[in-house]
Amino acid sequence: PPGEGEEADPAAAEAAGYGHYGVVTSVAARPAGGPSGRPGGKETTSSDPAVGAGDLLVTTGVDWTTKIWSPAYAQGGGPSRPLVSYLGSSYDYVSDAAWHPARTSVFVTSTASGTLSLWNLAQGVDGPVSGADGVVVDGSSPPGAGAGRVRWSEDGRRLAAAQ
């Protein structure tokens, strides 16, 4: 972290092993559906982060980023670093994240301005499948009254977003 009077550099903070520059707004652990992390528990072997043990975490923060972590891949016993880091396309903090309860490669994030982004790691790790702008939950909400929290239904067929 920067000392008193020093200017903060988010890239330097991440390179030093810090995950987010600023407050972490959510941490969500990927649900494990069996030995492979998939429903049914069929064992698979792959280097693809969307396949394998249910040990992925997604974190969000006021630094406009969403990060995916695998604590099992920490090198040399040192601090874990994000596998992938996404910088949002708007100047709005990412307020929450939730993994889909059955599809272990799918998660959703929400922003303070009220947009949701749907991610599917099985389709790619370049960004959300819902597009860079996300899906606006309620366009009539005043600024800052966005989707503060998101939760999937138990069966994963519905998604709730609330302040």
N, CA and C of each residue as an Amber inpcrd file, in Angstrom:
protein
   489
   0.8300000  -1.1850000   0.0000000   0.0000000   0.0000000   0.0000000
   0.8710000   1.2440000   0.0000000   0.3790000   2.3270000  -0.5700000
   1.1790000   3.5340000  -0.6010000   1.3400000   4.1250000   0.7880000
   2.4850000   4.7650000   0.9920000   2.7310000   5.4330000   2.2630000
   2.0280000   6.7740000   2.2860000   2.1270000   7.4620000   3.4090000
   1.4720000   8.7550000   3.5360000   2.0530000   9.7320000   2.5240000
   1.1780000  10.3950000   1.7750000   1.6170000  11.3690000   0.7830000
   1.9530000  10.7660000  -0.5700000   2.0060000   9.4410000  -0.6750000
   2.3000000   8.8000000  -1.9610000   1.0070000   8.5950000  -2.7250000
   1.1390000   8.6550000  -4.0500000  -0.0370000   8.4380000  -4.8730000
  -0.2460000   6.9450000  -5.1090000  -1.4860000   6.5170000  -5.1290000
  -1.8240000   5.1150000  -5.3080000  -1.7830000   4.7420000  -6.7780000
  -1.2900000   3.5450000  -7.0650000  -1.2350000   3.0160000  -8.4220000
  -1.8770000   1.6340000  -8.4180000  -3.1170000   1.4860000  -8.9650000
  -3.8080000   0.1920000  -8.9140000  -3.0060000  -0.9460000  -9.5430000
  -2.3040000  -0.6960000 -10.6510000  -1.5190000  -1.7530000 -11.3040000
  -0.3830000  -2.2050000 -10.3910000   0.2740000  -1.2680000  -9.7230000
   1.3550000  -1.6210000  -8.8110000   0.8190000  -2.3900000  -7.6110000
  -0.3490000  -1.9910000  -7.1240000  -0.9480000  -2.6900000  -5.9910000
  -1.2460000  -4.1340000  -6.3550000  -1.7820000  -4.3690000  -7.5550000
  -2.0790000  -5.7450000  -7.9690000  -0.7940000  -6.5330000  -8.1590000
   0.2190000  -5.9160000  -8.7670000   1.4880000  -6.6070000  -8.9960000
   2.1460000  -6.9920000  -7.6770000   1.9080000  -6.2110000  -6.6270000
   2.4840000  -6.5010000  -5.3190000   1.7240000  -7.6100000  -4.5990000
   0.6620000  -8.1160000  -5.1930000  -0.0850000  -9.2020000  -4.5940000
  -1.4000000  -8.7800000  -3.9920000  -1.7490000  -7.5070000  -4.1030000
  -3.0190000  -7.0380000  -3.5800000  -4.0860000  -7.2760000  -4.6280000
  -5.2200000  -7.7670000  -4.2050000  -6.2650000  -8.0850000  -5.1600000
  -7.0120000  -6.8880000  -5.6760000  -7.4560000  -6.0450000  -4.7950000
  -8.2360000  -4.8800000  -5.1850000  -7.5750000  -3.6450000  -4.6090000
  -7.7060000  -2.5690000  -5.3220000  -7.2440000  -1.3010000  -4.7870000
  -8.4750000  -0.5940000  -4.2490000  -8.6990000  -0.7080000  -2.9930000
  -9.8900000  -0.1460000  -2.3790000 -10.6930000  -1.2360000  -1.6990000
 -11.9050000  -0.8880000  -1.3310000 -12.7750000  -1.7860000  -0.5840000
 -13.2510000  -2.9340000  -1.4670000 -13.2000000  -4.1430000  -0.9360000
 -13.7730000  -5.3210000  -1.5950000 -15.2430000  -5.3510000  -1.2230000
 -16.1180000  -5.3540000  -2.2270000 -17.5500000  -5.2900000  -1.9570000
 -18.2050000  -6.6560000  -1.8500000 -17.5910000  -7.6910000  -2.4320000
 -18.1520000  -9.0410000  -2.2910000 -17.1000000 -10.0950000  -2.5840000
 -17.2980000 -11.2440000  -1.9620000 -16.4880000 -12.4400000  -2.2110000
 -17.4780000 -13.5820000  -2.3460000 -17.4280000 -14.2780000  -3.4780000
 -18.3480000 -15.4020000  -3.6930000 -17.5470000 -16.6370000  -4.0820000
 -17.7710000 -17.7250000  -3.3560000 -17.1030000 -18.9940000  -3.6410000
 -17.9500000 -19.8110000  -4.6030000 -17.3020000 -20.4130000  -5.5910000
 -18.0250000 -21.2350000  -6.5580000 -18.5230000 -22.4900000  -5.8610000
 -19.8180000 -22.8050000  -6.0440000 -20.3500000 -24.0090000  -5.3970000
 -19.7720000 -25.2600000  -6.0310000 -19.4740000 -26.2410000  -5.2150000
 -18.9730000 -27.5210000  -5.7110000 -20.1410000 -28.4670000  -5.8780000
 -20.2310000 -29.0980000  -7.0580000 -21.3250000 -30.0210000  -7.3080000
 -20.8940000 -31.4670000  -7.2410000 -19.6990000 -31.7430000  -6.8200000
 -19.1690000 -33.1020000  -6.7690000 -17.6670000 -33.0300000  -6.8910000
 -16.9920000 -34.1560000  -7.1320000 -15.5430000 -34.1530000  -7.2080000
 -14.9960000 -33.2030000  -8.2730000 -15.7230000 -32.9990000  -9.3510000
 -15.2390000 -32.1320000 -10.4150000 -15.7570000 -30.7140000 -10.2820000
 -16.6070000 -30.4470000  -9.3000000 -17.2170000 -29.1320000  -9.1840000
 -18.4360000 -28.9930000 -10.0730000 -18.8220000 -30.0480000 -10.7900000
 -19.9780000 -30.0130000 -11.6760000 -21.0950000 -30.8660000 -11.0930000
 -22.3340000 -30.4810000 -11.3520000 -23.4410000 -31.3200000 -10.8720000
 -23.2880000 -32.7470000 -11.3900000 -23.5440000 -33.7030000 -10.5710000
 -23.3940000 -35.1010000 -10.9470000 -22.0440000 -35.6540000 -10.5330000
 -21.0620000 -34.7790000 -10.3250000 -19.7790000 -35.2110000  -9.7930000
 -18.8950000 -35.9830000 -10.7380000 -19.1100000 -35.9210000 -12.0520000
 -18.2700000 -36.6550000 -12.9890000 -16.8630000 -36.0610000 -12.9770000
 -15.8660000 -36.8870000 -12.7370000 -14.4910000 -36.4180000 -12.6350000
 -13.9600000 -36.0200000 -14.0080000 -13.3090000 -34.8610000 -14.0770000
 -12.6970000 -34.4020000 -15.3110000 -11.2970000 -33.9130000 -15.0110000
 -10.4580000 -33.8780000 -16.0340000  -9.1250000 -33.3330000 -15.9030000
  -8.9580000 -32.2640000 -16.9570000  -8.6460000 -31.0480000 -16.5280000
  -8.5300000 -29.9460000 -17.4690000  -7.7860000 -28.8000000 -16.8260000
  -7.1290000 -27.9880000 -17.6520000  -6.4920000 -26.7750000 -17.1380000
  -7.4150000 -25.5750000 -17.3080000  -8.5850000 -25.7960000 -17.8850000
  -9.5720000 -24.7330000 -18.0800000 -10.1220000 -24.3150000 -16.7230000
 -10.0820000 -22.9850000 -16.3900000 -10.5810000 -22.5650000 -15.0810000
 -12.0700000 -22.8010000 -14.8790000 -12.8170000 -23.0380000 -15.9640000
 -14.2460000 -23.2860000 -15.8300000 -14.5310000 -24.7280000 -15.4470000
 -13.5060000 -25.5890000 -15.4820000 -13.6740000 -27.0030000 -15.1780000
 -12.7360000 -27.3430000 -14.0340000 -13.1550000 -28.1960000 -13.1400000
 -12.2610000 -28.6130000 -12.0730000 -12.8960000 -28.4180000 -10.7180000
 -12.0720000 -28.4390000  -9.7090000 -12.5640000 -28.3580000  -8.3400000
 -13.3030000 -27.0500000  -8.1110000 -14.2720000 -27.0940000  -7.2250000
 -15.0660000 -25.9110000  -6.9270000 -14.3220000 -24.9580000  -6.0110000
 -13.1180000 -24.5750000  -6.3980000 -12.3170000 -23.7290000  -5.5220000
 -12.0730000 -22.3450000  -6.1170000 -12.9060000 -21.9000000  -7.0270000
 -12.7500000 -20.5540000  -7.5700000 -13.5200000 -19.5580000  -6.7190000
 -12.9620000 -18.3740000  -6.6240000 -13.6210000 -17.2560000  -5.9490000
 -13.7620000 -16.1360000  -6.9560000 -14.8280000 -15.3810000  -6.8490000
 -14.9580000 -14.1440000  -7.6020000 -15.0920000 -13.0320000  -6.5700000
 -14.3340000 -11.9620000  -6.7940000 -14.4020000 -10.8100000  -5.9030000
 -14.7240000  -9.5700000  -6.7150000 -15.3630000  -8.6050000  -6.0640000
 -15.6970000  -7.3410000  -6.7100000 -15.2640000  -6.2110000  -5.7860000
 -15.0930000  -5.0230000  -6.3700000 -14.6280000  -3.9360000  -5.5380000
 -14.9990000  -2.5570000  -6.0450000 -14.6890000  -1.5650000  -5.2080000
 -14.9470000  -0.1800000  -5.5630000 -13.9340000   0.3290000  -6.5820000
 -12.9410000  -0.4830000  -6.9370000 -11.9580000  -0.1160000  -7.9540000
 -12.4380000  -0.4660000  -9.3620000 -13.7320000  -0.7270000  -9.5250000
 -14.3990000  -1.0240000 -10.7910000 -14.0010000  -2.3820000 -11.3590000
 -13.4470000  -3.2750000 -10.5250000 -12.9640000  -4.5410000 -11.0610000
 -13.7230000  -5.7410000 -10.5130000 -13.6780000  -6.7990000 -11.3210000
 -14.1380000  -8.1330000 -10.9610000 -12.9320000  -9.0300000 -11.1480000
 -12.6130000  -9.8570000 -10.1580000 -11.4350000 -10.7120000 -10.2320000
 -11.8190000 -12.1500000  -9.9080000 -11.1560000 -13.0650000 -10.6200000
 -11.3650000 -14.4920000 -10.3870000 -10.0770000 -15.0500000  -9.8040000
 -10.2290000 -15.8190000  -8.7340000  -9.1130000 -16.3520000  -7.9810000
  -9.2030000 -17.8660000  -7.8600000  -8.0630000 -18.5090000  -7.7200000
  -8.0140000 -19.9050000  -7.3260000  -6.9260000 -20.0270000  -6.2680000
  -7.3090000 -20.0170000  -5.0010000  -6.3000000 -20.0970000  -3.9430000
  -5.3880000 -21.3120000  -4.0740000  -5.8590000 -22.3760000  -4.7200000
  -5.0370000 -23.5710000  -4.9040000  -3.8430000 -23.3160000  -5.8160000
  -3.8920000 -22.2520000  -6.6150000  -2.8040000 -21.9540000  -7.5400000
  -1.8260000 -20.9220000  -7.0020000  -1.8350000 -20.6500000  -5.7070000
  -0.8590000 -19.7360000  -5.1210000   0.5340000 -20.3370000  -5.3300000
   1.4660000 -19.5320000  -5.8140000   2.7970000 -20.0350000  -6.1480000
   3.7610000 -19.8580000  -4.9900000   4.5040000 -20.8930000  -4.7070000
   5.5600000 -20.8190000  -3.7150000   5.0950000 -20.4760000  -2.3210000
   3.8700000 -20.7530000  -2.0110000   3.3610000 -20.4530000  -0.6840000
   3.1130000 -18.9750000  -0.4580000   3.3430000 -18.1550000  -1.4900000
   3.1140000 -16.7150000  -1.3710000   1.6460000 -16.3900000  -1.5190000
   1.3320000 -15.0860000  -1.5750000  -0.0770000 -14.7060000  -1.7000000
  -0.6490000 -15.1200000  -3.0430000  -1.8920000 -15.4850000  -3.0190000
  -2.5900000 -15.8270000  -4.2540000  -2.7860000 -14.5560000  -5.0770000
  -2.7070000 -14.6950000  -6.3790000  -2.9550000 -13.5670000  -7.2800000
  -4.1510000 -13.9220000  -8.1490000  -4.8630000 -12.9200000  -8.6520000
  -6.0300000 -13.2350000  -9.4740000  -5.6380000 -13.9700000 -10.7460000
  -6.4540000 -14.9520000 -11.1390000  -6.2590000 -15.6240000 -12.4180000
  -6.6120000 -14.6830000 -13.5590000  -7.7050000 -13.9330000 -13.3540000
  -8.2000000 -13.0020000 -14.3590000  -8.7270000 -11.7690000 -13.6290000
  -8.5070000 -10.6100000 -14.2300000  -8.9980000  -9.3630000 -13.6570000
  -9.6900000  -8.5720000 -14.7520000 -10.9060000  -8.1190000 -14.4900000
 -11.6890000  -7.3570000 -15.4550000 -11.9180000  -5.9530000 -14.9240000
 -11.6510000  -4.9600000 -15.7330000 -11.9350000  -3.5760000 -15.3870000
 -13.2380000  -3.1900000 -16.0570000 -14.1850000  -2.6890000 -15.2840000
 -15.5000000  -2.3270000 -15.8200000 -15.4100000  -1.2270000 -16.8610000
 -16.3960000  -1.1750000 -17.7380000 -16.4010000  -0.1800000 -18.8180000
 -16.9790000   1.1570000 -18.3610000 -17.5450000   1.1920000 -17.1640000
 -18.0960000   2.4450000 -16.6400000 -17.3480000   2.8020000 -15.3620000
 -17.4590000   4.0310000 -14.9610000 -16.8330000   4.4630000 -13.7120000
 -17.8080000   4.2590000 -12.5600000 -18.1230000   3.0030000 -12.3270000
 -19.0920000   2.6450000 -11.3110000 -18.5730000   1.4160000 -10.5860000
 -18.6850000   1.4050000  -9.2800000 -18.1250000   0.2590000  -8.5800000
 -19.0030000  -0.9760000  -8.7410000 -18.3460000  -2.1220000  -8.6840000
 -19.0310000  -3.4090000  -8.7910000 -19.4360000  -3.7980000  -7.3690000
 -20.7300000  -3.9610000  -7.1540000 -21.2370000  -4.0970000  -5.7940000
 -21.4080000  -5.5300000  -5.3030000 -21.6250000  -6.4930000  -6.1930000
 -21.8770000  -7.8590000  -5.7230000 -21.6280000  -8.8500000  -6.8470000
 -21.4730000 -10.1110000  -6.4470000 -21.3170000 -11.2230000  -7.3930000
 -21.9520000 -12.4630000  -6.7910000 -22.4750000 -13.3320000  -7.6470000
 -23.0700000 -14.5850000  -7.1820000 -22.8820000 -15.6480000  -8.2540000
 -22.3590000 -16.8040000  -7.8530000 -22.2140000 -17.9380000  -8.7680000
 -23.5710000 -18.6000000  -8.9710000 -23.7960000 -19.1080000 -10.1660000
 -25.0050000 -19.8800000 -10.4470000 -24.9510000 -21.1570000  -9.6120000
 -26.0640000 -21.5750000  -9.0040000 -26.0260000 -22.7390000  -8.1220000
 -25.8100000 -24.0740000  -8.8390000 -26.0880000 -24.1610000 -10.1410000
 -25.9460000 -25.4380000 -10.8530000 -24.9150000 -25.3780000 -11.9820000
 -24.7950000 -24.2670000 -12.6500000 -23.8460000 -24.1150000 -13.7610000
 -22.5910000 -23.4500000 -13.2120000 -21.5780000 -24.2760000 -12.9460000
 -20.4230000 -23.8030000 -12.1950000 -19.4960000 -22.8710000 -12.9660000
 -19.7610000 -22.6350000 -14.2320000 -18.9560000 -21.6710000 -14.9820000
 -19.6660000 -20.3270000 -15.1070000 -20.8600000 -20.1990000 -14.5400000
 -21.6810000 -18.9980000 -14.7140000 -21.7780000 -18.2220000 -13.3920000
 -21.5910000 -16.9010000 -13.4930000 -21.8510000 -16.0280000 -12.3510000
 -22.3800000 -14.6940000 -12.8580000 -22.9070000 -13.9060000 -11.9480000
 -23.4640000 -12.6070000 -12.2840000 -22.8280000 -11.5650000 -11.3680000
 -22.6380000 -10.3530000 -11.8940000 -22.1740000  -9.2300000 -11.0760000
 -23.1620000  -8.0790000 -11.2200000 -23.1790000  -7.2150000 -10.2100000
 -24.0480000  -6.0420000 -10.2480000 -23.2120000  -4.8040000  -9.9560000
 -23.7000000  -3.6560000 -10.4420000 -23.0050000  -2.3980000 -10.1780000
 -23.9160000  -1.4530000  -9.3970000 -23.3070000  -0.4420000  -8.8350000
 -24.0610000   0.5370000  -8.0570000 -25.0250000   1.3390000  -8.9180000
 -24.7970000   1.3840000 -10.2380000 -25.7080000   2.1270000 -11.1130000
 -26.8940000   1.2960000 -11.5720000 -26.9200000   0.0090000 -11.2100000
 -28.0760000  -0.8160000 -11.5220000 -27.9400000  -1.6740000 -12.7560000
 -26.7240000  -2.0310000 -13.1440000 -26.5640000  -2.9400000 -14.2760000
 -26.0830000  -4.3030000 -13.7800000 -26.5180000  -5.3290000 -14.4800000
 -26.0870000  -6.6940000 -14.2080000 -25.2480000  -7.1740000 -15.3770000
 -24.2160000  -7.9530000 -15.0740000 -23.4090000  -8.5850000 -16.1120000
 -23.4200000 -10.0770000 -15.8700000 -23.7050000 -10.8290000 -16.9170000
 -23.7280000 -12.2880000 -16.8480000 -22.4360000 -12.8070000 -17.4620000
 -21.7560000 -13.6610000 -16.7250000 -20.4620000 -14.2050000 -17.1380000
 -20.5840000 -15.7090000 -17.3070000 -19.9260000 -16.2650000 -18.3250000
 -19.8810000 -17.7110000 -18.5170000 -18.4600000 -18.0830000 -18.8990000
 -17.7020000 -18.6040000 -17.9460000 -16.3040000 -18.9390000 -18.1840000
 -16.1350000 -20.0620000 -19.1960000 -17.1640000 -20.8660000 -19.4020000
 -17.0920000 -21.9390000 -20.4010000 -17.1330000 -21.3760000 -21.8170000
 -17.6860000 -20.1710000 -21.9810000 -17.7430000 -19.5430000 -23.3010000
 -16.5570000 -18.6300000 -23.5600000 -15.8240000 -18.2700000 -22.5370000
 -14.6620000 -17.4190000 -22.7090000 -14.3680000 -16.6240000 -21.4550000
 -13.1460000 -16.1350000 -21.3630000 -12.7360000 -15.3630000 -20.1980000
 -12.4400000 -13.9060000 -20.5630000 -12.9220000 -13.4770000 -21.7270000
 -12.6430000 -12.1160000 -22.1820000 -13.5670000 -11.0680000 -21.5830000
 -14.6800000 -11.4710000 -21.0390000 -15.6220000 -10.5140000 -20.4700000
 -16.9880000 -11.1360000 -20.3540000 -17.9590000 -10.3540000 -19.9030000
 -19.3030000 -10.9100000 -19.7010000 -19.9910000 -11.2440000 -21.0200000
 -20.7800000 -12.3190000 -21.0070000 -21.5320000 -12.7090000 -22.2010000
 -22.7020000 -11.7620000 -22.4410000 -23.0610000 -10.9710000 -21.4340000
 -24.1470000 -10.0050000 -21.5900000 -23.6890000  -8.7240000 -22.2640000
 -22.4080000  -8.6210000 -22.6010000 -21.8790000  -7.4290000 -23.2520000
 -21.2260000  -6.4900000 -22.2540000 -20.3950000  -5.5940000 -22.7500000
 -19.6290000  -4.6920000 -21.8820000 -20.5130000  -3.7500000 -21.0840000
 -21.6800000  -3.3820000 -21.6210000 -22.5580000  -2.4390000 -20.9300000
 -23.4910000  -3.1090000 -19.9270000 -23.5830000  -4.4300000 -19.9480000
 -24.4510000  -5.1420000 -19.0290000 -25.9230000  -4.9430000 -19.3520000
 -26.7590000  -5.3570000 -18.4330000 -28.2100000  -5.2510000 -18.5660000
 -28.7070000  -4.3070000 -17.4820000 -29.4060000  -3.2540000 -17.8710000
 -29.9150000  -2.2760000 -16.9020000 -31.1310000  -2.8700000 -16.1970000
 -31.1030000  -2.8820000 -14.8680000 -32.2030000  -3.4380000 -14.0860000
 -33.3900000  -2.4840000 -14.0620000 -33.1270000  -1.2170000 -13.7440000
 -34.2000000  -0.2330000 -13.6530000 -33.6460000   1.1120000 -14.0930000
 -33.9290000   1.5000000 -15.3210000 -33.4030000   2.7380000 -15.8730000
 -33.9660000   3.9860000 -15.2340000 -35.0460000   3.8650000 -14.4630000
 -35.6560000   5.0410000 -13.8510000 -35.1040000   5.3380000 -12.4520000
 -34.2230000   4.4700000 -11.9560000 -33.6620000   4.6830000 -10.6190000
 -32.7280000   5.8790000 -10.6140000 -32.6920000   6.6160000  -9.5000000
 -31.7410000   7.7290000  -9.4010000 -30.3160000   7.1980000  -9.3210000
 -29.3160000   8.0120000  -9.6760000 -27.9190000   7.5720000  -9.5880000
 -27.5850000   7.0630000  -8.1860000 -26.8470000   5.9590000  -8.1420000
 -26.4410000   5.3760000  -6.8660000 -27.4770000   4.4690000  -6.2400000
 -28.6440000   4.3320000  -6.8550000 -29.7000000   3.4780000  -6.3010000
 -29.8050000   2.1970000  -7.1160000 -28.6710000   1.6580000  -7.4900000
 -28.6360000   0.4930000  -8.3650000 -28.7870000  -0.8200000  -7.6420000
 -28.3820000  -1.8680000  -8.3280000 -28.4980000  -3.2260000  -7.8100000
 -27.3590000  -3.4980000  -6.8430000 -27.6000000  -3.3140000  -5.5790000
 -26.5720000  -3.5100000  -4.5710000 -26.2450000  -4.9710000  -4.3180000
 -27.2290000  -5.8450000  -4.4460000 -27.0400000  -7.2730000  -4.1850000
 -27.7740000  -8.1070000  -5.2210000 -27.2010000  -9.2760000  -5.5230000
 -27.8350000 -10.2230000  -6.4440000 -27.8210000 -11.6120000  -5.8230000
 -28.8670000 -12.3810000  -6.0830000 -28.9530000 -13.7600000  -5.5940000
 -29.7220000 -14.5960000  -6.6040000 -29.2430000 -15.8150000  -6.8270000
 -29.9330000 -16.7870000  -7.6740000 -30.9540000 -17.5320000  -6.8320000
 -32.0250000 -18.0040000  -7.4810000 -32.9440000 -18.9120000  -6.7910000
 -32.2140000 -20.2360000  -6.6000000 -32.7300000 -21.0760000  -5.7320000
 -32.0750000 -22.3430000  -5.4230000 -31.8690000 -23.2120000  -6.6650000
 -32.8360000 -23.1850000  -7.5940000 -32.7110000 -23.9840000  -8.8120000
 -31.9710000 -23.2480000  -9.9310000 -31.6420000 -21.9810000  -9.7300000
 -30.8820000 -21.2170000 -10.7220000 -31.6980000 -20.6920000 -11.8860000
 -33.0120000 -20.7980000 -11.8160000 -33.8530000 -20.3470000 -12.9290000
 -34.2410000 -18.8840000 -12.8230000 -34.0670000 -18.2850000 -11.6260000
 -34.4260000 -16.8930000 -11.4230000 -33.2730000 -16.1610000 -10.7310000
 -33.2490000 -14.8640000 -10.9810000 -32.2150000 -14.0200000 -10.3890000
 -32.8930000 -12.8080000  -9.7650000 -32.5620000 -12.5050000  -8.5260000
 -33.1170000 -11.3340000  -7.8470000 -32.0220000 -10.2950000  -7.6810000
 -32.3760000  -9.0280000  -7.8990000 -31.4590000  -7.9130000  -7.7040000
 -32.1630000  -6.8840000  -6.8330000 -31.4590000  -6.3720000  -5.8300000
 -32.0520000  -5.4020000  -4.9110000 -31.0060000  -4.3940000  -4.4700000
 -31.4820000  -3.2880000  -3.9020000 -30.5620000  -2.2620000  -3.3940000
 -29.8910000  -2.7170000  -2.1520000
